[in-house]
mmCIF file of C-alpha atoms in Angstrom:
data_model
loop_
_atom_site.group_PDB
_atom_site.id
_atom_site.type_symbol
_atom_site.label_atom_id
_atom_site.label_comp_id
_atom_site.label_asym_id
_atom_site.label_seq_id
_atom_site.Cartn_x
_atom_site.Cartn_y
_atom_site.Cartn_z
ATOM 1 C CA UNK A 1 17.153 8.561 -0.036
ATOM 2 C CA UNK A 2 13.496 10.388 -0.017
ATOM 3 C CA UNK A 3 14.409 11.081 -3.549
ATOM 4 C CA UNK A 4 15.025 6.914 -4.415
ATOM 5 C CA UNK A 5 11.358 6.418 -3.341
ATOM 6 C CA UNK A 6 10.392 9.217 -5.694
ATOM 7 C CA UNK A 7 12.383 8.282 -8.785
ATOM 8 C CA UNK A 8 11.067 4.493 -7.900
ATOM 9 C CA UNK A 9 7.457 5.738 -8.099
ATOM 10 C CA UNK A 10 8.312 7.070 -11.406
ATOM 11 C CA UNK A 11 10.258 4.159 -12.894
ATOM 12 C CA UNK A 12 8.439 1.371 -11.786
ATOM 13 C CA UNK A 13 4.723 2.675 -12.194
ATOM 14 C CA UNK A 14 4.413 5.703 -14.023
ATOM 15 C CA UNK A 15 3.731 8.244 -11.587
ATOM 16 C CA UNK A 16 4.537 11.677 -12.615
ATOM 17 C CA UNK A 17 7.243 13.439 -9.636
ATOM 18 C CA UNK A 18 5.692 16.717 -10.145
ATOM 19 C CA UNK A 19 2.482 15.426 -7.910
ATOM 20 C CA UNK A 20 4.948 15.736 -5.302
ATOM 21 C CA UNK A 21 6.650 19.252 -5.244
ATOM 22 C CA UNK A 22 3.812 20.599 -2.712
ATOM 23 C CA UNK A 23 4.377 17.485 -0.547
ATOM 24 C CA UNK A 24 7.534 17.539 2.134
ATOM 25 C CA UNK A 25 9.336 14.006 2.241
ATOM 26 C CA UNK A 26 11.545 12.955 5.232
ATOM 27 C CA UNK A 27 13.220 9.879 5.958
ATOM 28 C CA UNK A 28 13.038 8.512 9.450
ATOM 29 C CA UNK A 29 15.453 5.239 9.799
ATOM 30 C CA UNK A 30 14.702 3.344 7.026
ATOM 31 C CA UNK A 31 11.284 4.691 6.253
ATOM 32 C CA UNK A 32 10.324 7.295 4.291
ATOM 33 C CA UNK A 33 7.333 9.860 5.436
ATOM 34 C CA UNK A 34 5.037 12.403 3.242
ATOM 35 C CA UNK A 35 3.667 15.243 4.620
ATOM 36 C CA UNK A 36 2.465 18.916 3.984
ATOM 37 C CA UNK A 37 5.655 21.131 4.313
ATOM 38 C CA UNK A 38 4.406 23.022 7.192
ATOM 39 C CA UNK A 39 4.026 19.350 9.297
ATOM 40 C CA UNK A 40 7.586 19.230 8.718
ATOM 41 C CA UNK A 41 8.805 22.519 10.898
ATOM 42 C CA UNK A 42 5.975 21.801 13.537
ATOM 43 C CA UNK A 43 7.927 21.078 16.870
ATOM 44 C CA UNK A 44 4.919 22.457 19.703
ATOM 45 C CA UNK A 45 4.014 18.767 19.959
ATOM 46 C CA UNK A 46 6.323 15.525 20.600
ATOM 47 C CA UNK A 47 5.367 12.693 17.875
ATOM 48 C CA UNK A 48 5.850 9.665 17.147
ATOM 49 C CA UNK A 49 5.973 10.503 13.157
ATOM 50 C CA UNK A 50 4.831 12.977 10.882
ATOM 51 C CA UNK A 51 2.757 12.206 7.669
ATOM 52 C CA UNK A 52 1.902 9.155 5.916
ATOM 53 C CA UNK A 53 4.311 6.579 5.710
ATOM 54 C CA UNK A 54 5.331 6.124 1.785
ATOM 55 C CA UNK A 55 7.717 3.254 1.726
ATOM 56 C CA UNK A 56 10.043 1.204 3.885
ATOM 57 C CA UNK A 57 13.464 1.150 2.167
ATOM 58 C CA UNK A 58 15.626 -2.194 2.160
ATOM 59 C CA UNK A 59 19.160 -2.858 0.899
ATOM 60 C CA UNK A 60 17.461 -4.640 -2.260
ATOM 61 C CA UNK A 61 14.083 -3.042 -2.178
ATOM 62 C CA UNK A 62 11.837 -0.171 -1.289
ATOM 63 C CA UNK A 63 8.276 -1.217 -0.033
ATOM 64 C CA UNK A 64 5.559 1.146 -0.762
ATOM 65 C CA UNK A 65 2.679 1.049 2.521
ATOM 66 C CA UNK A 66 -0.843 0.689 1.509
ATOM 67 C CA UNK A 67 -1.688 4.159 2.297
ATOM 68 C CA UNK A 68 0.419 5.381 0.002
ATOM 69 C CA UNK A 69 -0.682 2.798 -3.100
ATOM 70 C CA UNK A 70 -4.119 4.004 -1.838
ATOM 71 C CA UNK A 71 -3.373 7.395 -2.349
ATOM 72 C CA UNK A 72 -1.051 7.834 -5.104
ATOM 73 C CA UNK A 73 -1.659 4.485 -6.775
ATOM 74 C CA UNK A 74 -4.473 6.346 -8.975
ATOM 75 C CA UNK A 75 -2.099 8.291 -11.277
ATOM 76 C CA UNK A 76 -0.319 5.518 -11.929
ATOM 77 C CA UNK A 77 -0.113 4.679 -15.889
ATOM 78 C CA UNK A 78 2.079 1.499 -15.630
ATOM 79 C CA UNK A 79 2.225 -2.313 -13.252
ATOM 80 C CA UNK A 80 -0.966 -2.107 -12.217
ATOM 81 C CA UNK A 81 -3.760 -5.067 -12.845
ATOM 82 C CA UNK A 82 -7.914 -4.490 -12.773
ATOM 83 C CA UNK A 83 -9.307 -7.241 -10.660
ATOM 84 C CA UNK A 84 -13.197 -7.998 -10.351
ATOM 85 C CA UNK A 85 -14.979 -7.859 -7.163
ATOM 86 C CA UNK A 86 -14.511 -11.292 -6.076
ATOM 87 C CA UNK A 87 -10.602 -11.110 -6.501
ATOM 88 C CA UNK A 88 -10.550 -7.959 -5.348
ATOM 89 C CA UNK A 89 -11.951 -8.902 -1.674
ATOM 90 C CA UNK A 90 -9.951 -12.006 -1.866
ATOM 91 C CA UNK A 91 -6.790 -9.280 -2.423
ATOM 92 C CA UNK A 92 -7.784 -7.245 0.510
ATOM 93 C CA UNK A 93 -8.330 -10.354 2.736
ATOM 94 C CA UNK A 94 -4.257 -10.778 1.691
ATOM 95 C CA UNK A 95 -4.722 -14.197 0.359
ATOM 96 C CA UNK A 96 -2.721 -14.865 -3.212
ATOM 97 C CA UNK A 97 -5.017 -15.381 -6.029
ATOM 98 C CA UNK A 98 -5.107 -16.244 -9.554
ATOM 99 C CA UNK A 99 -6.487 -13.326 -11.892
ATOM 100 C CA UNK A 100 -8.623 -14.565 -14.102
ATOM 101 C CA UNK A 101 -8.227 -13.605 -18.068
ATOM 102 C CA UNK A 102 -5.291 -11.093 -17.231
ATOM 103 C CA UNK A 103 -2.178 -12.271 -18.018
ATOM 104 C CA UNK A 104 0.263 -9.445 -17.884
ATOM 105 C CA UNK A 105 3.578 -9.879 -20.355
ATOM 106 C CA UNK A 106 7.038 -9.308 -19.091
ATOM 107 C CA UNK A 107 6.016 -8.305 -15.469
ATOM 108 C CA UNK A 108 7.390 -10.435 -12.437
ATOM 109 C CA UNK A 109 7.727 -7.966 -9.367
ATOM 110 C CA UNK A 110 5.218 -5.626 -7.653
ATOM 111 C CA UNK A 111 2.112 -4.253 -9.139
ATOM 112 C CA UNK A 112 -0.467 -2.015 -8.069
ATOM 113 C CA UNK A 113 -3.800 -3.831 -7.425
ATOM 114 C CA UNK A 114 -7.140 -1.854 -8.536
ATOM 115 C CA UNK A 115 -10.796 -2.462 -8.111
ATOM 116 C CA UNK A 116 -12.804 -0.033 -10.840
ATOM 117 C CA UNK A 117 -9.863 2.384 -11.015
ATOM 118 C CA UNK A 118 -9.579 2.356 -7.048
ATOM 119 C CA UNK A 119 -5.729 1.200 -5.674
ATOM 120 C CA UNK A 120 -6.355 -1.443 -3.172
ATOM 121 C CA UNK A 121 -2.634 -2.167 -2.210
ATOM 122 C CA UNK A 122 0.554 -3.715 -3.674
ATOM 123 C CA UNK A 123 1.087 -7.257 -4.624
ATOM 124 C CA UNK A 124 3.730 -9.132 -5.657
ATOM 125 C CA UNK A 125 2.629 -10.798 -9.562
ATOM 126 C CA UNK A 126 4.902 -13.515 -9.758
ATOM 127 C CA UNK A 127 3.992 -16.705 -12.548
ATOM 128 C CA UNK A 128 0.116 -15.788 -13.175
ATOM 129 C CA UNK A 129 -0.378 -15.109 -9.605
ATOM 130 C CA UNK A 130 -0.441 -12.246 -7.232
ATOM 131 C CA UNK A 131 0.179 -12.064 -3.637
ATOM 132 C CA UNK A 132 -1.230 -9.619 -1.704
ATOM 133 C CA UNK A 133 1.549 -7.152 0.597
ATOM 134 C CA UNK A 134 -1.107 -5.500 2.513
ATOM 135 C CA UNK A 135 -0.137 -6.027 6.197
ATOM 136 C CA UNK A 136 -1.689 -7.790 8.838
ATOM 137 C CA UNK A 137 -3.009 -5.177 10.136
ATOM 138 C CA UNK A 138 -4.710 -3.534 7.404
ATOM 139 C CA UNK A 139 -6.497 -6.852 5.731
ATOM 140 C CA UNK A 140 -10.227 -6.962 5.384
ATOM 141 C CA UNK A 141 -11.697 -9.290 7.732
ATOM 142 C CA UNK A 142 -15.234 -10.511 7.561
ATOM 143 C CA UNK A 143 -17.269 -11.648 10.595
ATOM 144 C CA UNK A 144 -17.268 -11.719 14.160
ATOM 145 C CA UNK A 145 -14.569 -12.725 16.464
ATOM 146 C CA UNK A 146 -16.947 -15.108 18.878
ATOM 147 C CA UNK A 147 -14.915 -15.288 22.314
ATOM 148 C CA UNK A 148 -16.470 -17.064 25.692
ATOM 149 C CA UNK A 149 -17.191 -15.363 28.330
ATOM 150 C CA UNK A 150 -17.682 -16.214 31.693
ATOM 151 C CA UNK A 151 -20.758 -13.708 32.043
ATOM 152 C CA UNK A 152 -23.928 -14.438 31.216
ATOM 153 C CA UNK A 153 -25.679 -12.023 28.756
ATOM 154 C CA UNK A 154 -22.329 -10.143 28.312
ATOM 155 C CA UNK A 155 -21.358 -8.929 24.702
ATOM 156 C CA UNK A 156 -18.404 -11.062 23.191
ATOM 157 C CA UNK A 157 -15.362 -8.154 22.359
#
């Protein structure tokens, strides 16, 4: 199954296998980890997981995680789309937009989502518009949270 995500990589965006022969690749459940080979022999300590998650694999689908678009997204030569600053933070805030000026022919499914040649994440381009997959957790959020607080002079968390 480690090798799906691989050959999906390759298929779907372009990027080249051989960046991975250094790189150990385990699959835990129904996601798939990267990691330097030595991580995956190292048994002193008890983990929760090992490396950087690379995709979540479905019955229809594999998912690539942010981290890994982030990290790998950079060699890839095909489904990816240049957005400009304001779409870009709009991307990262996971909100769908509407790139302007980029229509991209025969492409329905996931891209990779760049800002200057930087991956931000993986989106989903779907009729002229492209919604963001980066998860909850990960979205950029602007501002402070204001909470009350019953003491006075006490810093809002």
């Amino acid at each position: 199954m480690s090798e799906q995500s691989i050959e999906y990589l390759k298929t779907n965006f372009g990027i080249n296998p051989d960046i991975f022969e250094e790189l150990a690749i385990l699959k835990i459940g129904n996601e798939v980890y990267i990691m330097n080979k030595d991580a995956i022999s190292f048994k002193q300590l008890k983990t929760c997981h090992r490396g950087i998650k690379l995709a979540q694999l479905f019955s229809h689908s594999i998912r690539l995680s942010t981290g890994a678009v982030q990290l790998f997204g950079k060699f890839a030569t095909k489904n990816t789309i240049q957005l400009n600053y304001a779409e870009a933070i709009m991307f990262a805030q996971g909100k769908e937009i509407i790139p302007r000026n980029k229509p991209i022919p025969n492409i329905d499914g996931l891209v990779i989502a760049q800002y200057k040649q930087f991956p931000i994440g993986i989106g989903n381009y779907k009729e002229g518009k492209l919604k963001s997959m980066i998860t909850r957790s990960q979205v950029l959020r602007f501002g402070w949270r204001k909470r009350k607080t019953k003491y006075k002079g006490a810093l809002p968390l």
